[in-house]
Amino acid sequence: MYSESVPVHLVRHPIVLEGLLELRDVSTDPPRFRHIANRISILLAAEALADLPVREVTVQTPLGPAPGVRVAADIVVVPVLRAGLGMLGAVLELCPAARVGHIGLQRDETTAIAWQYYTRLPDGLRHSYVLVIDPMLATGGSAVAALDSLFAAGAIDVRIVCIVAAPEGLALVDRHYPQVRVFTPVVDDGLNAQKYIVPGLGDFGDRLYGT
Ligand code: PRP
Ligand code: URA
């Protein structure tokens, strides 16, 4: 079970928490849901990338030289299809030069076990800062499957950004990949019999796309 030792990074920004409340609300329609998911994801991704390496540079203002920094990192963002696509625009807004990998995972409706139907990752992950974006971390099966693919492809620095996490999912990630940090606004109570997060927000993909 999830314990305080799991390296979860709670992002408790008030705008994230207010948005999360709106995502949870069953009356929030898909257009609004997409808008809020994007807004939350910007803040979550900013936090997950707060320790990116930089190099010092100087630019000329109209009044003279000014020191500053540029990001000196290869960033790879990997949405887990399909719900992770709802967070992709936010990350690309922050990091327009990021490379994008895709991992398609679908939970079986009866067993909740995820099967991987698509994988396409950029080369050279060894030196990249890899951000896995998947809004729901429930049993953790999808996250671990995504991490299996990324580490097999050579990734070393991988972070997960989600919008709602369950203790069960955090514990599973920690058991398989204790070095992976999870950025989330909240750790909910747990899973119901169908392996949905409670209270959660329902099926993220369905609410995002109106299916
Ligand atoms: C959802 C969600 C995660 C997964 C989490 O995807 O987006 O990928 O479930 O559950 P887990 O932690 O128990 O694996 P889903 O399989 O419903 O596919 P979708 O994104 O296509 O809706
Ligand atoms: N996937 C979702 O979209 N919601 C959950 O609660 C669990 C898995």
CSV table of C-alpha atoms and ligand atoms in Angstrom, one decimal:
chain,number,residue,atom,x,y,z
A,1,MET,CA,0.0,0.0,0.0
A,2,TYR,CA,1.0,3.6,-0.6
A,3,SER,CA,3.0,5.0,2.3
A,4,GLU,CA,4.7,8.4,3.1
A,5,SER,CA,8.0,6.9,1.7
A,6,VAL,CA,6.6,6.9,-1.9
A,7,PRO,CA,8.2,9.8,-3.7
A,8,VAL,CA,5.0,11.5,-4.7
A,9,HIS,CA,5.2,15.3,-5.2
A,10,LEU,CA,1.9,16.9,-4.3
A,11,VAL,CA,1.2,20.0,-6.3
A,12,ARG,CA,-1.2,22.0,-4.1
A,13,HIS,CA,-1.5,25.2,-6.1
A,14,PRO,CA,-4.9,26.8,-5.5
A,15,ILE,CA,-5.6,27.1,-9.2
A,16,VAL,CA,-4.9,23.4,-9.7
A,17,LEU,CA,-7.1,22.5,-6.8
A,18,GLU,CA,-10.0,24.7,-8.0
A,19,GLY,CA,-9.7,23.1,-11.4
A,20,LEU,CA,-9.6,19.7,-10.0
A,21,LEU,CA,-12.9,20.4,-8.2
A,22,GLU,CA,-14.4,21.4,-11.6
A,23,LEU,CA,-13.1,18.2,-13.3
A,24,ARG,CA,-14.6,16.1,-10.5
A,25,ASP,CA,-18.0,17.8,-10.9
A,26,VAL,CA,-20.3,15.5,-12.9
A,27,SER,CA,-22.0,18.5,-14.5
A,28,THR,CA,-18.8,19.7,-16.2
A,29,ASP,CA,-19.2,19.2,-19.9
A,30,PRO,CA,-16.4,18.0,-22.3
A,31,PRO,CA,-15.5,21.5,-23.7
A,32,ARG,CA,-15.1,22.8,-20.2
A,33,PHE,CA,-13.4,19.6,-19.0
A,34,ARG,CA,-10.8,19.9,-21.8
A,35,HIS,CA,-10.2,23.6,-21.0
A,36,ILE,CA,-9.7,22.9,-17.3
A,37,ALA,CA,-7.5,19.8,-17.9
A,38,ASN,CA,-5.2,21.9,-20.0
A,39,ARG,CA,-5.0,24.7,-17.4
A,40,ILE,CA,-4.2,22.2,-14.6
A,41,SER,CA,-1.6,20.4,-16.8
A,42,ILE,CA,0.4,23.6,-17.4
A,43,LEU,CA,0.9,24.1,-13.7
A,44,LEU,CA,1.6,20.4,-13.0
A,45,ALA,CA,4.1,20.2,-15.8
A,46,ALA,CA,5.8,23.4,-14.8
A,47,GLU,CA,6.3,21.8,-11.3
A,48,ALA,CA,7.6,18.5,-12.8
A,49,LEU,CA,10.2,20.4,-14.8
A,50,ALA,CA,11.2,22.9,-12.2
A,51,ASP,CA,14.7,21.3,-11.8
A,52,LEU,CA,15.6,21.3,-15.5
A,53,PRO,CA,19.3,22.2,-16.2
A,54,VAL,CA,20.0,25.6,-17.7
A,55,ARG,CA,22.9,27.4,-19.2
A,56,GLU,CA,23.8,31.0,-18.6
A,57,VAL,CA,23.5,33.4,-21.5
A,58,THR,CA,23.4,37.1,-22.1
A,59,VAL,CA,21.1,39.1,-24.2
A,60,GLN,CA,21.1,42.8,-25.1
A,61,THR,CA,18.2,44.8,-23.8
A,62,PRO,CA,17.7,48.3,-25.4
A,63,LEU,CA,19.8,49.5,-22.4
A,64,GLY,CA,22.6,47.0,-22.3
A,65,PRO,CA,23.5,43.4,-21.6
A,66,ALA,CA,21.3,41.3,-19.3
A,67,PRO,CA,22.3,37.9,-17.9
A,68,GLY,CA,19.8,35.0,-18.0
A,69,VAL,CA,19.4,31.3,-18.6
A,70,ARG,CA,18.1,29.0,-21.3
A,71,VAL,CA,16.9,25.5,-20.7
A,72,ALA,CA,19.6,23.1,-21.6
A,73,ALA,CA,17.8,19.8,-21.7
A,74,ASP,CA,16.2,17.5,-24.2
A,75,ILE,CA,12.6,17.1,-23.1
A,76,VAL,CA,10.5,14.2,-24.2
A,77,VAL,CA,6.8,14.1,-23.4
A,78,VAL,CA,4.9,10.8,-23.6
A,79,PRO,CA,1.1,11.0,-23.4
A,80,VAL,CA,-0.5,7.7,-22.6
A,81,LEU,CA,-3.3,7.3,-25.1
A,82,ARG,CA,-5.9,8.4,-25.1
A,83,ALA,CA,-6.6,10.4,-22.0
A,84,GLY,CA,-3.0,11.6,-21.8
A,85,LEU,CA,-3.6,13.6,-25.0
A,86,GLY,CA,-5.7,16.0,-22.9
A,87,MET,CA,-2.5,17.1,-21.2
A,88,LEU,CA,-0.2,17.2,-24.2
A,89,GLY,CA,-1.1,20.7,-25.5
A,90,ALA,CA,-0.2,22.2,-22.1
A,91,VAL,CA,3.3,20.6,-22.0
A,92,LEU,CA,4.0,21.7,-25.6
A,93,GLU,CA,2.9,25.2,-24.7
A,94,LEU,CA,5.6,25.2,-22.0
A,95,CYS,CA,8.2,23.3,-24.0
A,96,PRO,CA,7.6,23.8,-27.7
A,97,ALA,CA,10.9,22.0,-28.6
A,98,ALA,CA,9.9,18.9,-26.7
A,99,ARG,CA,9.9,15.6,-28.6
A,100,VAL,CA,6.8,13.5,-28.3
A,101,GLY,CA,6.5,9.8,-27.9
A,102,HIS,CA,3.2,7.9,-27.8
A,103,ILE,CA,2.1,4.9,-25.8
A,104,GLY,CA,-1.3,3.4,-26.4
A,105,LEU,CA,-2.8,1.5,-23.5
A,106,GLN,CA,-6.3,0.4,-22.9
A,107,ARG,CA,-7.7,-1.1,-19.7
A,108,ASP,CA,-9.9,-4.2,-20.2
A,109,GLU,CA,-13.3,-3.2,-18.9
A,110,THR,CA,-13.7,-6.4,-16.8
A,111,THR,CA,-10.2,-7.1,-15.5
A,112,ALA,CA,-8.8,-3.5,-15.5
A,113,ILE,CA,-5.6,-4.9,-16.9
A,114,ALA,CA,-4.1,-2.7,-19.6
A,115,TRP,CA,-3.0,-3.9,-23.0
A,116,GLN,CA,-0.5,-2.0,-25.0
A,117,TYR,CA,-1.7,-1.4,-28.6
A,118,TYR,CA,0.8,1.2,-29.7
A,119,THR,CA,4.3,2.4,-28.9
A,120,ARG,CA,6.3,5.0,-30.8
A,121,LEU,CA,9.2,6.6,-28.9
A,122,PRO,CA,11.9,9.1,-30.0
A,123,ASP,CA,15.5,7.8,-30.1
A,124,GLY,CA,18.2,8.7,-27.6
A,125,LEU,CA,16.1,8.8,-24.4
A,126,ARG,CA,19.2,8.1,-22.3
A,127,HIS,CA,20.0,11.9,-22.0
A,128,SER,CA,16.4,13.1,-22.0
A,129,TYR,CA,14.1,14.4,-19.3
A,130,VAL,CA,11.0,12.2,-19.9
A,131,LEU,CA,7.6,13.3,-18.8
A,132,VAL,CA,4.9,10.6,-18.9
A,133,ILE,CA,1.5,12.3,-18.9
A,134,ASP,CA,-1.6,10.2,-17.9
A,135,PRO,CA,-4.3,11.9,-15.9
A,136,MET,CA,-5.4,8.9,-13.9
A,137,LEU,CA,-3.1,6.6,-11.9
A,138,ALA,CA,-5.5,4.0,-10.6
A,139,THR,CA,-4.1,0.4,-10.2
A,140,GLY,CA,-0.9,1.7,-11.7
A,141,GLY,CA,-0.9,-1.1,-14.3
A,142,SER,CA,-0.9,1.4,-17.2
A,143,ALA,CA,1.9,3.5,-15.7
A,144,VAL,CA,4.1,0.5,-15.0
A,145,ALA,CA,3.6,-0.7,-18.6
A,146,ALA,CA,4.5,2.7,-19.9
A,147,LEU,CA,7.6,2.8,-17.7
A,148,ASP,CA,8.6,-0.7,-18.8
A,149,SER,CA,8.6,0.5,-22.4
A,150,LEU,CA,10.5,3.7,-21.6
A,151,PHE,CA,13.2,2.1,-19.5
A,152,ALA,CA,13.6,-0.7,-22.1
A,153,ALA,CA,14.2,2.0,-24.6
A,154,GLY,CA,17.0,3.5,-22.5
A,155,ALA,CA,15.3,6.2,-20.6
A,156,ILE,CA,16.9,7.1,-17.2
A,157,ASP,CA,15.1,10.2,-15.9
A,158,VAL,CA,11.4,9.6,-16.1
A,159,ARG,CA,8.7,11.6,-14.2
A,160,ILE,CA,4.9,10.9,-14.2
A,161,VAL,CA,2.4,13.7,-14.2
A,162,CYS,CA,-1.2,12.8,-13.3
A,163,ILE,CA,-4.3,14.7,-12.2
A,164,VAL,CA,-5.7,12.1,-9.7
A,165,ALA,CA,-3.7,9.3,-8.1
A,166,ALA,CA,-4.8,6.3,-6.0
A,167,PRO,CA,-2.7,4.9,-3.2
A,168,GLU,CA,-2.7,1.5,-5.0
A,169,GLY,CA,-1.2,3.0,-8.2
A,170,LEU,CA,1.5,4.9,-6.3
A,171,ALA,CA,2.4,1.8,-4.4
A,172,LEU,CA,2.7,-0.2,-7.6
A,173,VAL,CA,4.9,2.4,-9.3
A,174,ASP,CA,7.1,2.6,-6.2
A,175,ARG,CA,7.4,-1.2,-6.1
A,176,HIS,CA,8.6,-1.4,-9.8
A,177,TYR,CA,10.3,1.9,-10.2
A,178,PRO,CA,11.2,3.6,-6.9
A,179,GLN,CA,13.3,6.2,-8.7
A,180,VAL,CA,10.3,7.6,-10.6
A,181,ARG,CA,8.7,10.7,-9.1
A,182,VAL,CA,5.0,11.2,-9.4
A,183,PHE,CA,3.6,14.7,-9.6
A,184,THR,CA,-0.1,15.0,-8.7
A,185,PRO,CA,-2.4,17.4,-7.0
A,186,VAL,CA,-4.1,14.7,-4.9
A,187,VAL,CA,-4.0,11.1,-3.6
A,188,ASP,CA,-7.6,9.9,-3.4
A,189,ASP,CA,-9.1,7.3,-1.0
A,190,GLY,CA,-8.7,4.2,-3.2
A,191,LEU,CA,-10.3,2.1,-5.9
A,192,ASN,CA,-13.8,0.7,-6.1
A,193,ALA,CA,-14.7,-2.9,-7.2
A,194,GLN,CA,-14.4,-1.8,-10.9
A,195,LYS,CA,-10.9,-0.3,-10.2
A,196,TYR,CA,-12.1,3.3,-10.6
A,197,ILE,CA,-10.6,5.9,-8.4
A,198,VAL,CA,-12.9,7.0,-5.5
A,199,PRO,CA,-14.0,9.8,-5.4
A,200,GLY,CA,-12.0,10.4,-8.6
A,201,LEU,CA,-13.7,12.0,-11.5
A,202,GLY,CA,-15.0,9.0,-13.5
A,203,ASP,CA,-13.5,7.9,-16.8
A,204,PHE,CA,-11.2,10.7,-17.8
A,205,GLY,CA,-11.1,9.7,-21.5
A,206,ASP,CA,-14.8,9.6,-21.8
A,207,ARG,CA,-15.3,12.9,-20.0
A,208,LEU,CA,-12.6,14.5,-22.2
A,209,TYR,CA,-14.0,13.3,-25.5
A,210,GLY,CA,-17.7,12.9,-24.7
A,211,THR,CA,-17.7,9.1,-25.5
B,1,PRP,C1,-7.3,5.2,-18.1
B,1,PRP,C2,-6.3,6.3,-17.8
B,1,PRP,C3,-5.0,5.6,-17.5
B,1,PRP,C4,-5.5,4.2,-16.9
B,1,PRP,C5,-5.3,4.2,-15.5
B,1,PRP,O1,-7.1,4.9,-19.5
B,1,PRP,O2,-6.1,7.3,-18.7
B,1,PRP,O3,-4.3,5.3,-18.7
B,1,PRP,O4,-6.9,4.2,-17.2
B,1,PRP,O5,-5.7,3.0,-14.9
B,1,PRP,P1,-4.7,2.0,-14.3
B,1,PRP,O6,-3.8,2.8,-13.4
B,1,PRP,O7,-5.6,1.0,-13.5
B,1,PRP,O8,-4.0,1.3,-15.4
B,1,PRP,P2,-8.0,3.8,-20.2
B,1,PRP,O9,-7.4,2.4,-20.2
B,1,PRP,O10,-9.4,3.9,-19.7
B,1,PRP,O11,-7.9,4.2,-21.7
B,1,PRP,P3,-8.4,5.6,-22.4
B,1,PRP,O12,-7.3,6.6,-21.9
B,1,PRP,O13,-8.2,5.3,-23.8
B,1,PRP,O14,-9.7,6.0,-22.0
B,2,URA,N1,-9.3,5.4,-15.6
B,2,URA,C1,-10.1,6.5,-15.4
B,2,URA,O1,-10.3,7.2,-16.4
B,2,URA,N2,-10.6,6.7,-14.3
B,2,URA,C2,-10.4,6.0,-13.2
B,2,URA,O2,-11.0,6.3,-12.1
B,2,URA,C3,-9.6,4.9,-13.3
B,2,URA,C4,-9.0,4.6,-14.5
